[in-house]
XYZ file of C-alpha atoms in Angstrom:
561
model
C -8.155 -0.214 -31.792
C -11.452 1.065 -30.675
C -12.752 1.606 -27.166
C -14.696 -0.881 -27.716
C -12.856 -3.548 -28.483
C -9.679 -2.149 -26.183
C -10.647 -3.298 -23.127
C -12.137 -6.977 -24.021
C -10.406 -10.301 -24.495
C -8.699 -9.205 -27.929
C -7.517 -6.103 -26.510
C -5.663 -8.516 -23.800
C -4.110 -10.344 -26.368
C -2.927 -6.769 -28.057
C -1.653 -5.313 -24.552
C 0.417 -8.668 -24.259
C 2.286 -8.424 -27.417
C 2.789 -4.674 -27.146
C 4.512 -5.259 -23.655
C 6.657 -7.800 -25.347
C 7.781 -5.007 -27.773
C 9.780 -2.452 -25.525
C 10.444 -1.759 -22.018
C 7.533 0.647 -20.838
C 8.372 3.278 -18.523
C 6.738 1.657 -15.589
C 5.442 -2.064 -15.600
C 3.001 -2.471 -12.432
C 2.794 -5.835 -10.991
C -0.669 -5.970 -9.478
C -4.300 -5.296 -10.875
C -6.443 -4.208 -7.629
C -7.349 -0.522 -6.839
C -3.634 0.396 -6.029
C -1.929 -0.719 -9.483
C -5.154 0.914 -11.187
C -4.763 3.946 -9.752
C -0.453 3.910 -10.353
C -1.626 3.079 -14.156
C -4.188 5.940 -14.186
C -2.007 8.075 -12.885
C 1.173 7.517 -14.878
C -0.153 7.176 -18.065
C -2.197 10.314 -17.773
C 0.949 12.231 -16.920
C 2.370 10.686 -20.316
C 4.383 7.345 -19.209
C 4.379 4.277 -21.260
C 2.460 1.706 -18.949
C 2.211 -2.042 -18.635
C -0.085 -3.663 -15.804
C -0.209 -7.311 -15.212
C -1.859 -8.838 -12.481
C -2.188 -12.673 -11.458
C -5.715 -12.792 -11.297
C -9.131 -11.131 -12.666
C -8.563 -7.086 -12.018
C -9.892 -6.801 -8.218
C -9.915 -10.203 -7.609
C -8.081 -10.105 -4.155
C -8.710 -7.419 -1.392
C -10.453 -4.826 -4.171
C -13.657 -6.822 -4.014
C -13.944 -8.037 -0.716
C -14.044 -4.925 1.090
C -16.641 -3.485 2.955
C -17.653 -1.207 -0.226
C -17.575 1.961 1.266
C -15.635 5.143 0.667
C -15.719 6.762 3.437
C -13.427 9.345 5.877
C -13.059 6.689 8.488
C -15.134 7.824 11.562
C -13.809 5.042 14.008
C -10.151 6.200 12.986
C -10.549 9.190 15.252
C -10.767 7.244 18.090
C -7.346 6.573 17.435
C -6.152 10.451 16.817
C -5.381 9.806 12.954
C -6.645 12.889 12.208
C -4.490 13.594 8.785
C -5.544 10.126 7.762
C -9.408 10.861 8.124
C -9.117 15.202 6.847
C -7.031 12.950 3.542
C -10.049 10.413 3.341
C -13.280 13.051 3.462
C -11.395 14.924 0.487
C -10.838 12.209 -1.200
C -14.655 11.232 -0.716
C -15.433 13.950 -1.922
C -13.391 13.887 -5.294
C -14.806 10.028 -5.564
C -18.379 11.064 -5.520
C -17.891 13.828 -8.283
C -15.763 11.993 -10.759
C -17.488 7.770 -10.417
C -21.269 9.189 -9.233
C -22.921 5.537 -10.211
C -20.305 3.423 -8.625
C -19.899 5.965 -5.551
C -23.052 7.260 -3.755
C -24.110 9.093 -0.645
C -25.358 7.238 1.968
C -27.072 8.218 5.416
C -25.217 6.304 8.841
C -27.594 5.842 12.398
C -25.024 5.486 15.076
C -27.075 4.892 17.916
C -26.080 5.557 21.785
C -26.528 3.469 24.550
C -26.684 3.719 28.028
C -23.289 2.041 29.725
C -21.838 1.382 26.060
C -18.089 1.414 25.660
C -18.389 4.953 23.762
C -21.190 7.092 25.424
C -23.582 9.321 23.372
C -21.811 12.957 24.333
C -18.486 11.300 22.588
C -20.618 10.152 19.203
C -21.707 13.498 19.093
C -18.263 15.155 19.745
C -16.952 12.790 17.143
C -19.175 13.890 14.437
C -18.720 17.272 15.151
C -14.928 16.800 14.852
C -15.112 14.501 11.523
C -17.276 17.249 9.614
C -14.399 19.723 10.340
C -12.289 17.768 9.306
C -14.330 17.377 5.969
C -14.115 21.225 6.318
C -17.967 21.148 6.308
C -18.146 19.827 2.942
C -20.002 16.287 3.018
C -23.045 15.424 1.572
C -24.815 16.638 5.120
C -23.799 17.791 8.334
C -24.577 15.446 10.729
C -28.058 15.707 13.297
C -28.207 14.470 16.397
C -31.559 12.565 16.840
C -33.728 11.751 20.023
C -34.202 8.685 21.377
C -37.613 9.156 19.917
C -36.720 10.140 16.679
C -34.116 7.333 16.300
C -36.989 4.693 16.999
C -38.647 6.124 14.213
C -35.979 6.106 11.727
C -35.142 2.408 12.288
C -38.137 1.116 14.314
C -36.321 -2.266 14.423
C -33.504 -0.657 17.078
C -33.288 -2.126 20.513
C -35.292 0.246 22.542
C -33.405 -0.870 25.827
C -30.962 1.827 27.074
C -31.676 3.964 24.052
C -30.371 7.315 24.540
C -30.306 9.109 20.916
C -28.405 8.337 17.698
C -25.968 10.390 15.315
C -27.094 10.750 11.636
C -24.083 11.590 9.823
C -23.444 10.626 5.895
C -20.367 9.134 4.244
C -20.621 7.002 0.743
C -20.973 3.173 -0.734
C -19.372 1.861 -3.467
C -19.251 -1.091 -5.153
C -15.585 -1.696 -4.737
C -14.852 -4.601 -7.713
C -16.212 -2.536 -10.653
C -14.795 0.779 -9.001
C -11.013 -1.039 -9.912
C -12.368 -1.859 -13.302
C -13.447 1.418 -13.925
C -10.112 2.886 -12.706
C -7.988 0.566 -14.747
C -10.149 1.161 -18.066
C -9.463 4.896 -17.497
C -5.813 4.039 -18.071
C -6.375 1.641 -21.119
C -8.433 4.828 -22.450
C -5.182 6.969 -21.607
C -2.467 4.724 -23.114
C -2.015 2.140 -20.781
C -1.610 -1.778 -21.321
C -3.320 -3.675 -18.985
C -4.022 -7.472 -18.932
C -5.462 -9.636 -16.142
C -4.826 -13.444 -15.470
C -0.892 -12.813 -16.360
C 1.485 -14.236 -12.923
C 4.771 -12.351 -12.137
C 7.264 -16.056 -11.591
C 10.558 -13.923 -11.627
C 12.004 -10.402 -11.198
C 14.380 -9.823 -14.107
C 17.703 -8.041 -13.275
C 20.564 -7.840 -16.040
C 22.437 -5.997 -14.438
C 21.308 -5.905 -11.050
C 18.967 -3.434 -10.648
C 15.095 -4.598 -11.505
C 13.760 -4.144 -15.129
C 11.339 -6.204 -15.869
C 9.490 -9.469 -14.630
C 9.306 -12.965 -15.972
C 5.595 -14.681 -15.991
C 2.703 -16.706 -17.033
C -0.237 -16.393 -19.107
C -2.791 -18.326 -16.567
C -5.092 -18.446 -19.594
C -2.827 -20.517 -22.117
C 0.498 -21.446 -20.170
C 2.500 -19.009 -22.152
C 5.391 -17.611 -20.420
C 7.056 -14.130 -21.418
C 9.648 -11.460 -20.177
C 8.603 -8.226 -20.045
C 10.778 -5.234 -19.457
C 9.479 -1.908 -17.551
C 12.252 0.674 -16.906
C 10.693 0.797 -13.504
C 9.337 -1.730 -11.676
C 6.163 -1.077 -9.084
C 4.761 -3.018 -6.815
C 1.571 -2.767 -6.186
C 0.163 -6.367 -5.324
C -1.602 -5.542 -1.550
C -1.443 -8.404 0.723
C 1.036 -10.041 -1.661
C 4.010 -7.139 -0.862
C 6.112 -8.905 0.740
C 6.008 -12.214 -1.360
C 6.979 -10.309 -3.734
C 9.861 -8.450 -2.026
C 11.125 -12.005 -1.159
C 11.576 -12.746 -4.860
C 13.628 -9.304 -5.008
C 15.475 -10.534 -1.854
C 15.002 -13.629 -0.015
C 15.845 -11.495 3.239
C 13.526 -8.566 2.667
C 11.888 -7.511 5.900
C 7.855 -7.642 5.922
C 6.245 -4.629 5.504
C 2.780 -5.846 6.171
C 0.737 -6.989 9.258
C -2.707 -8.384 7.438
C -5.677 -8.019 8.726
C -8.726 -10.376 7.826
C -12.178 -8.860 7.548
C -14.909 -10.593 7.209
C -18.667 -9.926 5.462
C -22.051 -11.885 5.527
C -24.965 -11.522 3.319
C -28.726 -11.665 4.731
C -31.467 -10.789 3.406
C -32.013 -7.201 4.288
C -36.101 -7.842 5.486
C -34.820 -9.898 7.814
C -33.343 -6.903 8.925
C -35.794 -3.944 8.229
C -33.411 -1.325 8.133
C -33.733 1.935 5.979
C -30.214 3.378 6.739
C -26.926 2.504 7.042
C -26.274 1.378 10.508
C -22.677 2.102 12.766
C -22.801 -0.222 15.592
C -20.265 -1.198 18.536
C -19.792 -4.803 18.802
C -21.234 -6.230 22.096
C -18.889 -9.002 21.419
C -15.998 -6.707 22.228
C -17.138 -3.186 21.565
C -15.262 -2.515 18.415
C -17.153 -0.249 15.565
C -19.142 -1.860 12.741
C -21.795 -1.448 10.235
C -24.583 -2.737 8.768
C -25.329 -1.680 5.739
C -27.845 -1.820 2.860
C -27.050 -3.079 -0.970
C -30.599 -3.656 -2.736
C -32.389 -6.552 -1.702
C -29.590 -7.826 0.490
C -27.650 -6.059 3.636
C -24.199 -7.357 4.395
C -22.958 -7.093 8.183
C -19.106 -5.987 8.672
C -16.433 -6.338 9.421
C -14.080 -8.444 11.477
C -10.518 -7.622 12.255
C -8.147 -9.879 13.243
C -4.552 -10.647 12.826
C -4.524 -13.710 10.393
C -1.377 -15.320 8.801
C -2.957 -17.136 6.279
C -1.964 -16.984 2.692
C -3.764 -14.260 0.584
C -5.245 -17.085 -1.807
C -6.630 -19.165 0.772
C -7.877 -16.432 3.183
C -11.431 -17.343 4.161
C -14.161 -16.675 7.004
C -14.919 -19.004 9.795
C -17.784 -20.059 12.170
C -16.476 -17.958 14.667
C -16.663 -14.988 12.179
C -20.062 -15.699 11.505
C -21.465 -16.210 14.545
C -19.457 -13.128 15.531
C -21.317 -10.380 13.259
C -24.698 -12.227 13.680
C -24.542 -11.857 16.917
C -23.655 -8.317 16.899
C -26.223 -7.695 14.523
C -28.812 -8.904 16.522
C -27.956 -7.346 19.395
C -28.911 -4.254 17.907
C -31.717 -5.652 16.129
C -33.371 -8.165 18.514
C -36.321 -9.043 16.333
C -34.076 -9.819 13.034
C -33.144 -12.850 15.328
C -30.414 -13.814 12.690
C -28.600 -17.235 12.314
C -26.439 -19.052 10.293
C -28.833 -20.449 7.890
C -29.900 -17.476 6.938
C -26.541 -15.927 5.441
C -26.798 -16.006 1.641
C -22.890 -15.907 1.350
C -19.890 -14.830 2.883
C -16.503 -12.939 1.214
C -13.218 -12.232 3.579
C -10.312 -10.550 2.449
C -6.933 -9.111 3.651
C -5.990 -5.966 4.070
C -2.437 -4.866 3.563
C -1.889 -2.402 6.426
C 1.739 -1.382 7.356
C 3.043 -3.723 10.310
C 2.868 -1.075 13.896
C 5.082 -1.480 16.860
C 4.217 -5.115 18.261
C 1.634 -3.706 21.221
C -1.037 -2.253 18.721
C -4.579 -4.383 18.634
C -5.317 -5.313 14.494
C -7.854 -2.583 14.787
C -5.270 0.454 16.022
C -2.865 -1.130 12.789
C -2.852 2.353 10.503
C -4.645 2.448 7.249
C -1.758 4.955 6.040
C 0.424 4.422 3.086
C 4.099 3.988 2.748
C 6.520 3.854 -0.587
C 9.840 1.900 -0.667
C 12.275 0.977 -2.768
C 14.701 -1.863 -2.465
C 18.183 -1.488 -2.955
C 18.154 -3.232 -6.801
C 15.368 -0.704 -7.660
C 12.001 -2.373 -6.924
C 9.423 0.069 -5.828
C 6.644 -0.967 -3.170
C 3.871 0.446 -2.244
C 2.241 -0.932 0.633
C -0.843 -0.394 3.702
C -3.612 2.255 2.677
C -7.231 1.844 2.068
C -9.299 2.062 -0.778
C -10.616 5.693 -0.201
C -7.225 6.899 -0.536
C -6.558 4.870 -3.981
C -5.973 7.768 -5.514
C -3.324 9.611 -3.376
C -1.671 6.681 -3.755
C -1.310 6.571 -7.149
C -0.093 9.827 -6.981
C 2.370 9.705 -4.661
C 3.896 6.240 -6.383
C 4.542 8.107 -9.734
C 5.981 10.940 -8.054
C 8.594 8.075 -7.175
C 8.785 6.775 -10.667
C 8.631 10.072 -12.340
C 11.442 11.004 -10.054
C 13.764 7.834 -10.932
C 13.293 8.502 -14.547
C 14.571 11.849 -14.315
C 17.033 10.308 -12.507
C 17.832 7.795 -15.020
C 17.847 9.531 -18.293
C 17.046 13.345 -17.502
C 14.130 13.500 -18.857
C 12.033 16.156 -17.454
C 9.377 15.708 -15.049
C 5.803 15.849 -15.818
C 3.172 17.862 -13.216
C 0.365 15.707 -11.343
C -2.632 14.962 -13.709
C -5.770 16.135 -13.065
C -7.197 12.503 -11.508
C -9.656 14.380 -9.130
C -11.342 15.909 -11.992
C -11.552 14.032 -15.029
C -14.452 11.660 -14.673
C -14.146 7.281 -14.750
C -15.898 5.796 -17.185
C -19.837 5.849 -17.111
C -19.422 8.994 -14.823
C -20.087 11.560 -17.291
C -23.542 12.049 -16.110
C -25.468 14.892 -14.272
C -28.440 13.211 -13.383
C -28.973 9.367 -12.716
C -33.143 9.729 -12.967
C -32.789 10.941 -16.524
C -30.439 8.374 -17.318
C -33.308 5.999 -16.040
C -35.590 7.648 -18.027
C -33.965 7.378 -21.129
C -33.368 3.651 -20.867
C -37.142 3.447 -19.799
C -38.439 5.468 -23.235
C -36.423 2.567 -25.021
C -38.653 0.116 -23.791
C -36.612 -1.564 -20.697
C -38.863 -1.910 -17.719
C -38.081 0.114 -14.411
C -36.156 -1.940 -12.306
C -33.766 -3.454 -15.287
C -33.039 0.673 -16.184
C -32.009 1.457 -13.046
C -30.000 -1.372 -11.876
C -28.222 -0.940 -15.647
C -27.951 3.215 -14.491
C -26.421 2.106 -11.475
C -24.021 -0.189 -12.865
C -22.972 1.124 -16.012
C -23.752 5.416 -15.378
C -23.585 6.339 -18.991
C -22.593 3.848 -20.385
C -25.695 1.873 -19.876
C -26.579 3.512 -22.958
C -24.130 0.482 -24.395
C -25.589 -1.930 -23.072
C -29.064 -0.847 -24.291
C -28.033 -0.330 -27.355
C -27.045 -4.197 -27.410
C -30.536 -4.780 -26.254
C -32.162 -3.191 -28.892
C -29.778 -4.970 -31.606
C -31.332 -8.548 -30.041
C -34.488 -8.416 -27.733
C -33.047 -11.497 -26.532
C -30.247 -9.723 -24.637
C -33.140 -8.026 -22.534
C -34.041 -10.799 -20.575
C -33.094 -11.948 -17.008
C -29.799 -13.819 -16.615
C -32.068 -15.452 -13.657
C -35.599 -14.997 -13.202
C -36.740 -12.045 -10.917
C -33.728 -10.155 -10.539
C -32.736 -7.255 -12.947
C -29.251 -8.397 -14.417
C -29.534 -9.057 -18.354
C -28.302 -10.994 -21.072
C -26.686 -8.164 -22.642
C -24.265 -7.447 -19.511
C -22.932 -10.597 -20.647
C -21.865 -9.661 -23.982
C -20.404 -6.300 -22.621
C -18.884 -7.743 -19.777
C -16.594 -9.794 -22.672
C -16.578 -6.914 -25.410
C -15.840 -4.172 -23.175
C -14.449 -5.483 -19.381
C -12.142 -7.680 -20.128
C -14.008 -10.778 -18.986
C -12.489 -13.868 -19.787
C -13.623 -16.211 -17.109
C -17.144 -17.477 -16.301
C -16.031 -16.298 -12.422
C -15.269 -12.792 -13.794
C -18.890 -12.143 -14.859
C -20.748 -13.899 -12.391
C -18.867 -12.866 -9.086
C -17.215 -9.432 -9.890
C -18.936 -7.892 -13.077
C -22.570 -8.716 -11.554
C -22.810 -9.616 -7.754
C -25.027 -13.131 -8.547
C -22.532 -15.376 -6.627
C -23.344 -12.889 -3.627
C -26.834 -11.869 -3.969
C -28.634 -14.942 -5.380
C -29.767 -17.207 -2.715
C -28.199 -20.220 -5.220
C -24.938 -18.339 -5.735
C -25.830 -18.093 -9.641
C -25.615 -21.842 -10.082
C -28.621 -22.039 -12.035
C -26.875 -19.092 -14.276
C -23.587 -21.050 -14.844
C -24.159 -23.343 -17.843
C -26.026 -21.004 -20.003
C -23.822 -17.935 -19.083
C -20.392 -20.033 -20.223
C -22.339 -21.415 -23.362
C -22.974 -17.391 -24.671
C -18.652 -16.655 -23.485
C -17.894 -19.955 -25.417
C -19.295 -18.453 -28.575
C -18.137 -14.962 -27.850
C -14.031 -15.799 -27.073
C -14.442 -19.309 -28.928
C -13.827 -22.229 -25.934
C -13.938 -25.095 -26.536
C -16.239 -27.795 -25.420
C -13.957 -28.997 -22.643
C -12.749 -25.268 -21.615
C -16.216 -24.700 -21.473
C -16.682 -27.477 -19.192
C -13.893 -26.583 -17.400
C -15.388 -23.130 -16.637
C -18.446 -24.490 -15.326
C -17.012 -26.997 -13.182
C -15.094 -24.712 -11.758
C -17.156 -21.761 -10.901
C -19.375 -24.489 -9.465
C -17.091 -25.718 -6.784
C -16.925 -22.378 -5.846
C -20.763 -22.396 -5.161
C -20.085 -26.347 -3.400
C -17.566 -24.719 -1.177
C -19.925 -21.674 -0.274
C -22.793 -23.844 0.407
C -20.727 -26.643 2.321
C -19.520 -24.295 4.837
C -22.504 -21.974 5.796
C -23.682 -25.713 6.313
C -21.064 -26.841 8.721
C -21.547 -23.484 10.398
C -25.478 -23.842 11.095
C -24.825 -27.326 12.467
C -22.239 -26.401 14.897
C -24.599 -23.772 16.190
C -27.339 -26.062 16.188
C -29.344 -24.452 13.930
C -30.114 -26.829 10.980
């Protein structure tokens, strides 16, 4: 099967059946950044792989993060000092091996006078986390006048003003990151398929070897067999620990964070903004993505299901008025968020005193006594360590098992993702732009795709039609359409319009006006039907209803219709 057609609806069809053949070495429940990177990791090593998750690949916490990749500045307050030297490396290997889904990008922390963390202890804090980056980032940090700062961001709240950090860490966008990770293992053996639900652990003879589920997409159920069992399924853990055993402790306290969307003149920024909540002085950001700046995040202890986690008023009003506080003039409210995303992250429960933000972002691996391996907390910088250190596990239970020897770490912090086999993102630009695709459509397709948007023009220049705007006046194309089905394993009109393009986040209409025409060209492509077509559409559009319906009720309640 071609690499093409490996990663697309009939190459989920193929990855089913093959699991249905034989017992892999290591079937990964879970298909967010975690199981992506197990599935990279193992399969380069040389393990058989099978990864199911119960949704579209990053469909939980892996796309509603707050899209950076960063060394975790505010963790220092805290002392965890290992956890921030792990995260700049790690940073570091991220920008080199994914450079168009992972980019540099400059922070303003300003200081002001009386705040909760004074100016002296910024700058001793950015001293300390470029050491611990051993002086390696994209920049060392500056420390800028009050002057200076003003004319960086002239939108800053003069009042009490004392000077501002500039220090740089890197944005990425998160959902397509996971995608990029998990097509990495298809490419090195791996059989992945989305939309498939774990029902059952299977145990013939007591220990865990395989899992019983559900093909979402056509009601077919299955038993698949993995000689080891991982899993990887974030804020679901310890659901999925119950159905090992009913009495299994939790491993997780959940935190909920919370984003909003506005439209980024509103703001005026240029930079990347670090902020400490006036609300209740804990560290934020503000940061930039195109047209649109999202504010972020909250943290708070919410016991909520993982499918029905959502943000509230009080979360909006919350980072608006944060927001404003540092930029008086942006004078945000409710009816001007273009969308909202919340998600929770699966940090390791702490000792009962700790505040949701002291919870540690660190990782932990454990296995239950009938063999089921977890892996649970971390962040998504550190996706990659723990990948690593779960098939140490696994490779160490097969040896274990049948003797077999035990294969050395692969070289994940080299080898390059998909689309990342580029050295310069302007020529790439260039090159799309001397095939007759106008500026801004090249380098949003650069940006997306890296190399790879050579694909996509290529589809472009096969059908002229595939060149135009899914919606008028923004850059996304027809032909990200076709290759979102032929070579991303889209298979819902969701996947495509929320987590393969951004339009149910960035478009003021939440890609409504995209929806019909979008699941006519996927009904042709993986051959709906009229009423699955329907079905799609109606769908995707209560999704839209539900957005719209509650940054109603919000503006309302604060009076601001």
């Amino acid at each position: 099967m071609g690499a093409e057609t490996s990663f697309s609806y009939r190459g989920r069809t193929a990855a089913l059946a093959k699991m249905a053949e034989a017992p892999a070495d290591l079937l990964i429940i879970g298909g967010g950044i975690t199981g992506a990177a197990i599935a990279r990791e193992a399969a380069l090593r040389g393990l058989s792989v099978s990864l199911v998750g119960k949704g579209d690949f990053g469909g939980g916490t892996s796309s509603h993060s707050s899209r950076l990749i960063h060394g975790g500045l505010r963790y220092l307050e805290h002392g965890d000092f290992r956890l921030v030297f792990e995260a700049s490396r790690e940073r570091r290997v991220l920008l080199n091996i994914a450079p168009h889904l992972v980019h540099p990008l400059p922070f303003l922390f300003p200081a002001y006078r009386g705040a909760r963390v004074p100016g002296w202890k910024i700058l001793a804090a950015l001293w300390l986390y470029d050491l611990l980056a051993a002086f390696r980032n994209v920049h060392a940090h500056r420390w800028l006048s009050r002057k200076a700062a003003r004319r960086m961001e002239p939108g800053l709240r003069e009042k009490g003003l004392t000077g501002a950090g500039l220090y740089w860490d890197a944005q990425a966008d998160d959902a397509r990151l996971t995608l990029a990770t998990l097509r990495a293992a298809a490419l090195a053996g791996a059989q992945v398929a989305n939309y498939v639900e774990v029902t059952g652990l299977a145990k013939p003879d007591g220990r865990v070897k395989g899992v019983a589920v559900q093909d979402q997409l056509t009601g077919e159920t299955a038993v698949i067999q993995g000689k080891v069992v991982v899993n990887a399924t974030g804020p679901w853990v310890d659901g999925m620990r119950r159905l090992d055993d009913p009495a299994a402790p939790p491993l997780l306290r959940p935190t909920k964070g919370v984003h909003v969307v506005v439209p980024r003149a509103r703001i005026g920024h240029t930079n990347a903004i670090t902020l400490l909540s006036p609300v209740d002085g804990r560290v934020m950001f503000i940061l930039p993505w195109g047209d649109v700046s999202y504010i972020g995040t909250t943290d708070t202890d919410d016991d909520v299901s993982p499918d029905e986690v959502r943000a509230t008023g009080g979360d909006v009003v919350y980072l608006l008025r944060s927001a404003n506080a540092l930029f008086p003039q942006a004078r945000l409210a409710p009816k001007d968020v273009i969308s909202t995303w919340a998600g929770l992250r699966p940090l390791l429960a702490p000792e009962k005193s700790a505040t949701p933000a002291q919870v540690s972002r660190e990782h932990r691996v454990v296995e239950s006594a009938s063999g089921l391996i977890t892996i649970a907390g971390g962040k998504l910088t550190t996706h990659r360590v723990m990948g690593r250190d779960v098939v140490d596990k696994v490779a160490g239970r097969l040896h274990g098992d049948d003797g077999r020897a035990v294969p050395g770490r692969a070289a994940t912090d080299h080898l390059v993702l998909p689309g990342g086999d580029i050295a310069d993102l302007d020529v790439m630009v260039e090159s799309a732009r001397g095939r007759d695709i106008p500026e801004p459509v090249a380098r949003h397709l650069v940006k997306t795709y890296g190399s790879e948007s050579a694909a996509v023009v290529n589809l472009i220049e096969r059908d002229r039609t595939l060149g135009r705007p899914i919606i008028d006046g923004r850059p996304e194309v027809w032909a990200e359409v076709v290759h979102a089905v032929e070579r991303e394993m889209a298979v819902r009109l969701s996947d495509v319009l929320i987590r393969r393009t951004h339009l149910f986040y960035e478009d003021p209409a939440h890609g409504s006006a995209a929806a019909p025409p979008v699941a006519r060209r996927m009904a042709e492509l993986l051959g709906w039907d009229r009423g699955r077509e329907t079905e799609e559409i109606a769908d995707y559009l209560t999704e839209v209803q539900r957005a719209r319906e509650f940054m109603t009720s919000v503006a309302r309640a604060s009076g601001v219709s």
